[in-house]
mmCIF file with all atom_site columns, C-alpha atoms in Angstrom:
data_model
loop_
_atom_site.group_PDB
_atom_site.id
_atom_site.type_symbol
_atom_site.label_atom_id
_atom_site.label_alt_id
_atom_site.label_comp_id
_atom_site.label_asym_id
_atom_site.label_entity_id
_atom_site.label_seq_id
_atom_site.pdbx_PDB_ins_code
_atom_site.Cartn_x
_atom_site.Cartn_y
_atom_site.Cartn_z
_atom_site.occupancy
_atom_site.B_iso_or_equiv
_atom_site.pdbx_formal_charge
_atom_site.auth_seq_id
_atom_site.auth_comp_id
_atom_site.auth_asym_id
_atom_site.auth_atom_id
_atom_site.pdbx_PDB_model_num
ATOM 1   C CA . UNK Z 1 1   ? -34.763 79.384 59.738 1.00 0.00 ? 11  UNK Z CA 1
ATOM 2   C CA . UNK Z 1 2   ? -36.278 79.571 62.951 1.00 0.00 ? 12  UNK Z CA 1
ATOM 3   C CA . UNK Z 1 3   ? -33.880 81.566 65.511 1.00 0.00 ? 13  UNK Z CA 1
ATOM 4   C CA . UNK Z 1 4   ? -34.887 80.659 69.048 1.00 0.00 ? 14  UNK Z CA 1
ATOM 5   C CA . UNK Z 1 5   ? -31.968 82.440 70.600 1.00 0.00 ? 15  UNK Z CA 1
ATOM 6   C CA . UNK Z 1 6   ? -28.139 83.030 69.944 1.00 0.00 ? 16  UNK Z CA 1
ATOM 7   C CA . UNK Z 1 7   ? -27.241 79.437 69.972 1.00 0.00 ? 17  UNK Z CA 1
ATOM 8   C CA . UNK Z 1 8   ? -30.335 77.645 68.814 1.00 0.00 ? 18  UNK Z CA 1
ATOM 9   C CA . UNK Z 1 9   ? -31.513 77.805 65.069 1.00 0.00 ? 19  UNK Z CA 1
ATOM 10  C CA . UNK Z 1 10  ? -33.472 75.101 63.071 1.00 0.00 ? 20  UNK Z CA 1
ATOM 11  C CA . UNK Z 1 11  ? -34.343 75.077 59.234 1.00 0.00 ? 21  UNK Z CA 1
ATOM 12  C CA . UNK Z 1 12  ? -37.761 75.485 58.446 1.00 0.00 ? 22  UNK Z CA 1
ATOM 13  C CA . UNK Z 1 13  ? -37.715 72.343 56.654 1.00 0.00 ? 23  UNK Z CA 1
ATOM 14  C CA . UNK Z 1 14  ? -36.438 70.605 59.861 1.00 0.00 ? 24  UNK Z CA 1
ATOM 15  C CA . UNK Z 1 15  ? -39.622 71.956 61.790 1.00 0.00 ? 25  UNK Z CA 1
ATOM 16  C CA . UNK Z 1 16  ? -42.949 70.292 62.462 1.00 0.00 ? 26  UNK Z CA 1
ATOM 17  C CA . UNK Z 1 17  ? -45.429 73.568 63.329 1.00 0.00 ? 27  UNK Z CA 1
ATOM 18  C CA . UNK Z 1 18  ? -48.332 72.036 65.636 1.00 0.00 ? 28  UNK Z CA 1
ATOM 19  C CA . UNK Z 1 19  ? -51.568 73.961 65.709 1.00 0.00 ? 29  UNK Z CA 1
ATOM 20  C CA . UNK Z 1 20  ? -55.055 72.889 66.878 1.00 0.00 ? 30  UNK Z CA 1
ATOM 21  C CA . UNK Z 1 21  ? -56.906 74.913 64.471 1.00 0.00 ? 31  UNK Z CA 1
ATOM 22  C CA . UNK Z 1 22  ? -56.434 76.418 61.236 1.00 0.00 ? 32  UNK Z CA 1
ATOM 23  C CA . UNK Z 1 23  ? -57.664 79.782 62.213 1.00 0.00 ? 33  UNK Z CA 1
ATOM 24  C CA . UNK Z 1 24  ? -54.536 79.886 64.592 1.00 0.00 ? 34  UNK Z CA 1
ATOM 25  C CA . UNK Z 1 25  ? -52.332 79.581 61.531 1.00 0.00 ? 35  UNK Z CA 1
ATOM 26  C CA . UNK Z 1 26  ? -54.248 81.581 58.624 1.00 0.00 ? 36  UNK Z CA 1
ATOM 27  C CA . UNK Z 1 27  ? -51.948 82.010 55.942 1.00 0.00 ? 37  UNK Z CA 1
ATOM 28  C CA . UNK Z 1 28  ? -49.050 83.164 57.731 1.00 0.00 ? 38  UNK Z CA 1
ATOM 29  C CA . UNK Z 1 29  ? -48.009 79.397 57.877 1.00 0.00 ? 39  UNK Z CA 1
ATOM 30  C CA . UNK Z 1 30  ? -49.018 78.091 54.562 1.00 0.00 ? 40  UNK Z CA 1
ATOM 31  C CA . UNK Z 1 31  ? -45.294 77.970 53.662 1.00 0.00 ? 41  UNK Z CA 1
ATOM 32  C CA . UNK Z 1 32  ? -44.157 75.325 56.469 1.00 0.00 ? 42  UNK Z CA 1
ATOM 33  C CA . UNK Z 1 33  ? -45.061 71.872 57.425 1.00 0.00 ? 43  UNK Z CA 1
ATOM 34  C CA . UNK Z 1 34  ? -47.909 72.088 59.633 1.00 0.00 ? 44  UNK Z CA 1
ATOM 35  C CA . UNK Z 1 35  ? -50.201 69.707 61.477 1.00 0.00 ? 45  UNK Z CA 1
ATOM 36  C CA . UNK Z 1 36  ? -53.673 70.809 62.392 1.00 0.00 ? 46  UNK Z CA 1
ATOM 37  C CA . UNK Z 1 37  ? -54.564 68.633 65.320 1.00 0.00 ? 47  UNK Z CA 1
ATOM 38  C CA . UNK Z 1 38  ? -58.244 69.491 66.262 1.00 0.00 ? 48  UNK Z CA 1
ATOM 39  C CA . UNK Z 1 39  ? -59.116 70.479 69.889 1.00 0.00 ? 49  UNK Z CA 1
ATOM 40  C CA . UNK Z 1 40  ? -58.159 68.511 72.950 1.00 0.00 ? 50  UNK Z CA 1
ATOM 41  C CA . UNK Z 1 41  ? -55.494 66.294 74.388 1.00 0.00 ? 51  UNK Z CA 1
ATOM 42  C CA . UNK Z 1 42  ? -56.693 62.965 72.576 1.00 0.00 ? 52  UNK Z CA 1
ATOM 43  C CA . UNK Z 1 43  ? -56.844 64.606 69.102 1.00 0.00 ? 53  UNK Z CA 1
ATOM 44  C CA . UNK Z 1 44  ? -53.473 66.630 69.865 1.00 0.00 ? 54  UNK Z CA 1
ATOM 45  C CA . UNK Z 1 45  ? -51.694 63.218 70.746 1.00 0.00 ? 55  UNK Z CA 1
ATOM 46  C CA . UNK Z 1 46  ? -53.225 61.228 67.659 1.00 0.00 ? 56  UNK Z CA 1
ATOM 47  C CA . UNK Z 1 47  ? -52.185 63.956 65.343 1.00 0.00 ? 57  UNK Z CA 1
ATOM 48  C CA . UNK Z 1 48  ? -48.880 64.463 66.396 1.00 0.00 ? 58  UNK Z CA 1
ATOM 49  C CA . UNK Z 1 49  ? -47.975 60.561 66.863 1.00 0.00 ? 59  UNK Z CA 1
ATOM 50  C CA . UNK Z 1 50  ? -49.390 60.155 63.189 1.00 0.00 ? 60  UNK Z CA 1
ATOM 51  C CA . UNK Z 1 51  ? -46.964 63.183 62.043 1.00 0.00 ? 61  UNK Z CA 1
ATOM 52  C CA . UNK Z 1 52  ? -43.881 61.784 63.581 1.00 0.00 ? 62  UNK Z CA 1
ATOM 53  C CA . UNK Z 1 53  ? -44.523 58.250 61.906 1.00 0.00 ? 63  UNK Z CA 1
ATOM 54  C CA . UNK Z 1 54  ? -44.382 60.054 58.692 1.00 0.00 ? 64  UNK Z CA 1
ATOM 55  C CA . UNK Z 1 55  ? -41.270 62.300 59.305 1.00 0.00 ? 65  UNK Z CA 1
ATOM 56  C CA . UNK Z 1 56  ? -38.926 62.932 62.508 1.00 0.00 ? 66  UNK Z CA 1
ATOM 57  C CA . UNK Z 1 57  ? -38.259 66.755 62.580 1.00 0.00 ? 67  UNK Z CA 1
ATOM 58  C CA . UNK Z 1 58  ? -35.442 68.447 64.202 1.00 0.00 ? 68  UNK Z CA 1
ATOM 59  C CA . UNK Z 1 59  ? -37.798 71.012 66.414 1.00 0.00 ? 69  UNK Z CA 1
ATOM 60  C CA . UNK Z 1 60  ? -41.514 70.620 67.174 1.00 0.00 ? 70  UNK Z CA 1
ATOM 61  C CA . UNK Z 1 61  ? -43.037 74.200 67.613 1.00 0.00 ? 71  UNK Z CA 1
ATOM 62  C CA . UNK Z 1 62  ? -46.640 74.254 68.990 1.00 0.00 ? 72  UNK Z CA 1
ATOM 63  C CA . UNK Z 1 63  ? -48.401 77.440 68.396 1.00 0.00 ? 73  UNK Z CA 1
ATOM 64  C CA . UNK Z 1 64  ? -51.929 78.275 69.578 1.00 0.00 ? 74  UNK Z CA 1
ATOM 65  C CA . UNK Z 1 65  ? -54.425 80.430 71.434 1.00 0.00 ? 75  UNK Z CA 1
ATOM 66  C CA . UNK Z 1 66  ? -54.829 80.314 75.244 1.00 0.00 ? 76  UNK Z CA 1
ATOM 67  C CA . UNK Z 1 67  ? -56.484 82.096 78.150 1.00 0.00 ? 77  UNK Z CA 1
ATOM 68  C CA . UNK Z 1 68  ? -54.769 83.557 81.010 1.00 0.00 ? 78  UNK Z CA 1
ATOM 69  C CA . UNK Z 1 69  ? -55.717 85.432 84.342 1.00 0.00 ? 79  UNK Z CA 1
ATOM 70  C CA . UNK Z 1 70  ? -51.941 86.850 84.404 1.00 0.00 ? 80  UNK Z CA 1
ATOM 71  C CA . UNK Z 1 71  ? -50.988 87.891 81.015 1.00 0.00 ? 81  UNK Z CA 1
ATOM 72  C CA . UNK Z 1 72  ? -53.094 90.653 78.870 1.00 0.00 ? 82  UNK Z CA 1
ATOM 73  C CA . UNK Z 1 73  ? -54.950 89.758 75.652 1.00 0.00 ? 83  UNK Z CA 1
ATOM 74  C CA . UNK Z 1 74  ? -52.712 89.790 72.621 1.00 0.00 ? 84  UNK Z CA 1
ATOM 75  C CA . UNK Z 1 75  ? -49.446 88.969 74.702 1.00 0.00 ? 85  UNK Z CA 1
ATOM 76  C CA . UNK Z 1 76  ? -47.498 86.002 73.552 1.00 0.00 ? 86  UNK Z CA 1
ATOM 77  C CA . UNK Z 1 77  ? -46.031 83.842 76.260 1.00 0.00 ? 87  UNK Z CA 1
ATOM 78  C CA . UNK Z 1 78  ? -43.548 81.171 75.763 1.00 0.00 ? 88  UNK Z CA 1
ATOM 79  C CA . UNK Z 1 79  ? -44.451 77.862 77.928 1.00 0.00 ? 89  UNK Z CA 1
ATOM 80  C CA . UNK Z 1 80  ? -41.776 75.569 79.059 1.00 0.00 ? 90  UNK Z CA 1
ATOM 81  C CA . UNK Z 1 81  ? -43.674 73.961 81.854 1.00 0.00 ? 91  UNK Z CA 1
ATOM 82  C CA . UNK Z 1 82  ? -46.791 72.343 81.581 1.00 0.00 ? 92  UNK Z CA 1
ATOM 83  C CA . UNK Z 1 83  ? -49.470 70.874 84.229 1.00 0.00 ? 93  UNK Z CA 1
ATOM 84  C CA . UNK Z 1 84  ? -52.322 68.478 83.258 1.00 0.00 ? 94  UNK Z CA 1
ATOM 85  C CA . UNK Z 1 85  ? -54.868 70.518 84.794 1.00 0.00 ? 95  UNK Z CA 1
ATOM 86  C CA . UNK Z 1 86  ? -57.649 67.903 84.722 1.00 0.00 ? 96  UNK Z CA 1
ATOM 87  C CA . UNK Z 1 87  ? -55.927 65.003 86.116 1.00 0.00 ? 97  UNK Z CA 1
ATOM 88  C CA . UNK Z 1 88  ? -57.481 64.777 89.733 1.00 0.00 ? 98  UNK Z CA 1
ATOM 89  C CA . UNK Z 1 89  ? -57.214 61.154 91.129 1.00 0.00 ? 99  UNK Z CA 1
ATOM 90  C CA . UNK Z 1 90  ? -57.002 62.747 94.804 1.00 0.00 ? 100 UNK Z CA 1
ATOM 91  C CA . UNK Z 1 91  ? -59.769 60.243 96.180 1.00 0.00 ? 101 UNK Z CA 1
ATOM 92  C CA . UNK Z 1 92  ? -57.175 57.434 95.573 1.00 0.00 ? 102 UNK Z CA 1
ATOM 93  C CA . UNK Z 1 93  ? -54.526 59.412 97.483 1.00 0.00 ? 103 UNK Z CA 1
ATOM 94  C CA . UNK Z 1 94  ? -52.616 60.769 94.651 1.00 0.00 ? 104 UNK Z CA 1
ATOM 95  C CA . UNK Z 1 95  ? -51.779 64.748 94.425 1.00 0.00 ? 105 UNK Z CA 1
ATOM 96  C CA . UNK Z 1 96  ? -54.029 66.853 92.023 1.00 0.00 ? 106 UNK Z CA 1
ATOM 97  C CA . UNK Z 1 97  ? -52.595 66.789 88.495 1.00 0.00 ? 107 UNK Z CA 1
ATOM 98  C CA . UNK Z 1 98  ? -50.441 63.882 89.343 1.00 0.00 ? 108 UNK Z CA 1
ATOM 99  C CA . UNK Z 1 99  ? -50.585 61.040 86.900 1.00 0.00 ? 109 UNK Z CA 1
ATOM 100 C CA . UNK Z 1 100 ? -50.969 57.767 88.951 1.00 0.00 ? 110 UNK Z CA 1
ATOM 101 C CA . UNK Z 1 101 ? -48.355 55.161 88.642 1.00 0.00 ? 111 UNK Z CA 1
ATOM 102 C CA . UNK Z 1 102 ? -46.255 57.108 85.582 1.00 0.00 ? 112 UNK Z CA 1
ATOM 103 C CA . UNK Z 1 103 ? -43.036 58.476 85.796 1.00 0.00 ? 113 UNK Z CA 1
ATOM 104 C CA . UNK Z 1 104 ? -44.119 62.133 85.061 1.00 0.00 ? 114 UNK Z CA 1
ATOM 105 C CA . UNK Z 1 105 ? -43.725 65.135 87.299 1.00 0.00 ? 115 UNK Z CA 1
ATOM 106 C CA . UNK Z 1 106 ? -46.902 67.070 88.211 1.00 0.00 ? 116 UNK Z CA 1
ATOM 107 C CA . UNK Z 1 107 ? -45.175 69.989 86.445 1.00 0.00 ? 117 UNK Z CA 1
ATOM 108 C CA . UNK Z 1 108 ? -43.615 68.618 83.356 1.00 0.00 ? 118 UNK Z CA 1
ATOM 109 C CA . UNK Z 1 109 ? -40.518 70.933 82.302 1.00 0.00 ? 119 UNK Z CA 1
ATOM 110 C CA . UNK Z 1 110 ? -40.123 70.566 78.707 1.00 0.00 ? 120 UNK Z CA 1
ATOM 111 C CA . UNK Z 1 111 ? -39.709 73.275 76.146 1.00 0.00 ? 121 UNK Z CA 1
ATOM 112 C CA . UNK Z 1 112 ? -37.281 75.775 74.666 1.00 0.00 ? 122 UNK Z CA 1
ATOM 113 C CA . UNK Z 1 113 ? -37.437 79.454 75.597 1.00 0.00 ? 123 UNK Z CA 1
ATOM 114 C CA . UNK Z 1 114 ? -37.192 82.539 73.386 1.00 0.00 ? 124 UNK Z CA 1
ATOM 115 C CA . UNK Z 1 115 ? -35.443 85.794 74.571 1.00 0.00 ? 125 UNK Z CA 1
ATOM 116 C CA . UNK Z 1 116 ? -37.845 88.774 74.955 1.00 0.00 ? 126 UNK Z CA 1
ATOM 117 C CA . UNK Z 1 117 ? -41.046 86.659 75.628 1.00 0.00 ? 127 UNK Z CA 1
ATOM 118 C CA . UNK Z 1 118 ? -42.283 85.828 79.418 1.00 0.00 ? 128 UNK Z CA 1
ATOM 119 C CA . UNK Z 1 119 ? -42.238 82.578 80.512 1.00 0.00 ? 129 UNK Z CA 1
ATOM 120 C CA . UNK Z 1 120 ? -45.332 80.688 81.447 1.00 0.00 ? 130 UNK Z CA 1
ATOM 121 C CA . UNK Z 1 121 ? -46.738 77.373 83.032 1.00 0.00 ? 131 UNK Z CA 1
ATOM 122 C CA . UNK Z 1 122 ? -49.361 76.249 80.836 1.00 0.00 ? 132 UNK Z CA 1
ATOM 123 C CA . UNK Z 1 123 ? -52.247 74.165 82.284 1.00 0.00 ? 133 UNK Z CA 1
ATOM 124 C CA . UNK Z 1 124 ? -53.789 71.853 79.662 1.00 0.00 ? 134 UNK Z CA 1
ATOM 125 C CA . UNK Z 1 125 ? -57.329 70.178 79.861 1.00 0.00 ? 135 UNK Z CA 1
ATOM 126 C CA . UNK Z 1 126 ? -60.092 68.850 77.943 1.00 0.00 ? 136 UNK Z CA 1
ATOM 127 C CA . UNK Z 1 127 ? -62.639 71.656 79.338 1.00 0.00 ? 137 UNK Z CA 1
ATOM 128 C CA . UNK Z 1 128 ? -62.775 75.522 78.701 1.00 0.00 ? 138 UNK Z CA 1
ATOM 129 C CA . UNK Z 1 129 ? -61.554 76.798 82.121 1.00 0.00 ? 139 UNK Z CA 1
ATOM 130 C CA . UNK Z 1 130 ? -62.744 80.142 83.458 1.00 0.00 ? 140 UNK Z CA 1
ATOM 131 C CA . UNK Z 1 131 ? -62.138 79.418 86.981 1.00 0.00 ? 141 UNK Z CA 1
ATOM 132 C CA . UNK Z 1 132 ? -58.580 78.991 88.478 1.00 0.00 ? 142 UNK Z CA 1
ATOM 133 C CA . UNK Z 1 133 ? -58.423 79.325 92.118 1.00 0.00 ? 143 UNK Z CA 1
ATOM 134 C CA . UNK Z 1 134 ? -55.085 78.296 93.550 1.00 0.00 ? 144 UNK Z CA 1
ATOM 135 C CA . UNK Z 1 135 ? -53.876 76.800 90.123 1.00 0.00 ? 145 UNK Z CA 1
ATOM 136 C CA . UNK Z 1 136 ? -49.947 76.092 89.752 1.00 0.00 ? 146 UNK Z CA 1
ATOM 137 C CA . UNK Z 1 137 ? -50.145 77.643 86.017 1.00 0.00 ? 147 UNK Z CA 1
ATOM 138 C CA . UNK Z 1 138 ? -51.049 81.014 84.377 1.00 0.00 ? 148 UNK Z CA 1
ATOM 139 C CA . UNK Z 1 139 ? -51.995 80.019 80.881 1.00 0.00 ? 149 UNK Z CA 1
ATOM 140 C CA . UNK Z 1 140 ? -54.861 77.791 80.015 1.00 0.00 ? 150 UNK Z CA 1
ATOM 141 C CA . UNK Z 1 141 ? -54.978 75.629 76.671 1.00 0.00 ? 151 UNK Z CA 1
ATOM 142 C CA . UNK Z 1 142 ? -56.301 72.488 75.356 1.00 0.00 ? 152 UNK Z CA 1
ATOM 143 C CA . UNK Z 1 143 ? -53.467 70.573 73.776 1.00 0.00 ? 153 UNK Z CA 1
ATOM 144 C CA . UNK Z 1 144 ? -49.968 71.614 74.806 1.00 0.00 ? 154 UNK Z CA 1
ATOM 145 C CA . UNK Z 1 145 ? -49.267 69.280 77.774 1.00 0.00 ? 155 UNK Z CA 1
ATOM 146 C CA . UNK Z 1 146 ? -49.625 66.159 75.628 1.00 0.00 ? 156 UNK Z CA 1
ATOM 147 C CA . UNK Z 1 147 ? -47.318 67.684 72.943 1.00 0.00 ? 157 UNK Z CA 1
ATOM 148 C CA . UNK Z 1 148 ? -44.770 68.357 75.353 1.00 0.00 ? 158 UNK Z CA 1
ATOM 149 C CA . UNK Z 1 149 ? -45.094 65.013 76.445 1.00 0.00 ? 159 UNK Z CA 1
ATOM 150 C CA . UNK Z 1 150 ? -44.608 63.383 73.298 1.00 0.00 ? 160 UNK Z CA 1
ATOM 151 C CA . UNK Z 1 151 ? -41.915 65.529 72.225 1.00 0.00 ? 161 UNK Z CA 1
ATOM 152 C CA . UNK Z 1 152 ? -40.153 64.619 75.510 1.00 0.00 ? 162 UNK Z CA 1
ATOM 153 C CA . UNK Z 1 153 ? -40.760 61.004 75.062 1.00 0.00 ? 163 UNK Z CA 1
ATOM 154 C CA . UNK Z 1 154 ? -39.120 61.235 71.389 1.00 0.00 ? 164 UNK Z CA 1
ATOM 155 C CA . UNK Z 1 155 ? -36.232 63.303 72.388 1.00 0.00 ? 165 UNK Z CA 1
ATOM 156 C CA . UNK Z 1 156 ? -37.377 66.130 70.124 1.00 0.00 ? 166 UNK Z CA 1
ATOM 157 C CA . UNK Z 1 157 ? -36.710 69.729 71.075 1.00 0.00 ? 167 UNK Z CA 1
ATOM 158 C CA . UNK Z 1 158 ? -40.172 71.658 71.945 1.00 0.00 ? 168 UNK Z CA 1
ATOM 159 C CA . UNK Z 1 159 ? -40.864 75.126 71.663 1.00 0.00 ? 169 UNK Z CA 1
ATOM 160 C CA . UNK Z 1 160 ? -44.513 76.305 72.781 1.00 0.00 ? 170 UNK Z CA 1
ATOM 161 C CA . UNK Z 1 161 ? -45.890 79.787 72.046 1.00 0.00 ? 171 UNK Z CA 1
ATOM 162 C CA . UNK Z 1 162 ? -49.344 80.617 73.211 1.00 0.00 ? 172 UNK Z CA 1
ATOM 163 C CA . UNK Z 1 163 ? -51.185 84.079 71.808 1.00 0.00 ? 173 UNK Z CA 1
ATOM 164 C CA . UNK Z 1 164 ? -53.352 85.082 74.870 1.00 0.00 ? 174 UNK Z CA 1
ATOM 165 C CA . UNK Z 1 165 ? -56.700 85.374 73.445 1.00 0.00 ? 175 UNK Z CA 1
ATOM 166 C CA . UNK Z 1 166 ? -58.846 86.009 76.554 1.00 0.00 ? 176 UNK Z CA 1
ATOM 167 C CA . UNK Z 1 167 ? -58.508 86.031 80.384 1.00 0.00 ? 177 UNK Z CA 1
ATOM 168 C CA . UNK Z 1 168 ? -59.752 82.916 80.977 1.00 0.00 ? 178 UNK Z CA 1
ATOM 169 C CA . UNK Z 1 169 ? -62.626 84.378 82.627 1.00 0.00 ? 179 UNK Z CA 1
ATOM 170 C CA . UNK Z 1 170 ? -66.406 84.922 82.277 1.00 0.00 ? 180 UNK Z CA 1
ATOM 171 C CA . UNK Z 1 171 ? -66.115 86.581 78.812 1.00 0.00 ? 181 UNK Z CA 1
ATOM 172 C CA . UNK Z 1 172 ? -63.357 84.136 77.589 1.00 0.00 ? 182 UNK Z CA 1
ATOM 173 C CA . UNK Z 1 173 ? -65.693 82.439 74.889 1.00 0.00 ? 183 UNK Z CA 1
ATOM 174 C CA . UNK Z 1 174 ? -66.453 85.897 73.212 1.00 0.00 ? 184 UNK Z CA 1
ATOM 175 C CA . UNK Z 1 175 ? -62.816 87.076 73.415 1.00 0.00 ? 185 UNK Z CA 1
ATOM 176 C CA . UNK Z 1 176 ? -61.494 83.951 72.368 1.00 0.00 ? 186 UNK Z CA 1
ATOM 177 C CA . UNK Z 1 177 ? -63.809 84.004 69.158 1.00 0.00 ? 187 UNK Z CA 1
ATOM 178 C CA . UNK Z 1 178 ? -62.582 87.820 68.189 1.00 0.00 ? 188 UNK Z CA 1
ATOM 179 C CA . UNK Z 1 179 ? -58.809 87.339 69.172 1.00 0.00 ? 189 UNK Z CA 1
ATOM 180 C CA . UNK Z 1 180 ? -57.943 84.141 67.862 1.00 0.00 ? 190 UNK Z CA 1
ATOM 181 C CA . UNK Z 1 181 ? -57.926 85.497 64.036 1.00 0.00 ? 191 UNK Z CA 1
ATOM 182 C CA . UNK Z 1 182 ? -54.979 87.500 65.367 1.00 0.00 ? 192 UNK Z CA 1
ATOM 183 C CA . UNK Z 1 183 ? -52.829 84.811 66.510 1.00 0.00 ? 193 UNK Z CA 1
ATOM 184 C CA . UNK Z 1 184 ? -51.181 84.059 63.368 1.00 0.00 ? 194 UNK Z CA 1
ATOM 185 C CA . UNK Z 1 185 ? -49.831 87.520 62.781 1.00 0.00 ? 195 UNK Z CA 1
ATOM 186 C CA . UNK Z 1 186 ? -48.373 87.550 66.126 1.00 0.00 ? 196 UNK Z CA 1
ATOM 187 C CA . UNK Z 1 187 ? -46.624 84.194 65.840 1.00 0.00 ? 197 UNK Z CA 1
ATOM 188 C CA . UNK Z 1 188 ? -45.281 84.924 62.493 1.00 0.00 ? 198 UNK Z CA 1
ATOM 189 C CA . UNK Z 1 189 ? -43.650 88.130 63.605 1.00 0.00 ? 199 UNK Z CA 1
ATOM 190 C CA . UNK Z 1 190 ? -42.125 86.500 66.624 1.00 0.00 ? 200 UNK Z CA 1
ATOM 191 C CA . UNK Z 1 191 ? -40.722 83.705 64.625 1.00 0.00 ? 201 UNK Z CA 1
ATOM 192 C CA . UNK Z 1 192 ? -40.201 84.871 61.154 1.00 0.00 ? 202 UNK Z CA 1
ATOM 193 C CA . UNK Z 1 193 ? -39.167 88.795 61.602 1.00 0.00 ? 203 UNK Z CA 1
#
């Protein structure tokens, strides 16, 4: 059973766990239905869509590593809002992060929260971001936005937990390669203990 809060629990058999990489799951999630999408929004969209064609879960749980200039390394953050950070059609008069001609808000609110975990806004893009400026997000990854969007379109509850592996700064690549292997234990402790 996954106990999200005092009112929401879902059986493991009814839950689909979505990771970008096997390293983020390790052996801690070998007993659950898991999909490994590969890196990036396109790979994530394809993998989750194929998984949903095979079986419709009652809950989608996205677990993965992320950078953050706000939260410290090793911290778990529950993301309930998402921004497509590499969407930029400002030369045509659209707001930065706005998807033209789509009924999708710039900040997509989609996700369950877990008591005891800080809430974050995840900026998803197909680049390894190390400079943020005045970004409307405080966590960066490469898959969560599209997973949240698919869950919304399919009417499936969505839980997104990110393990902060780096500060999304100049040392992010080195920090990520060390920290990513610690993510699975942190996720398992939050979800199964």
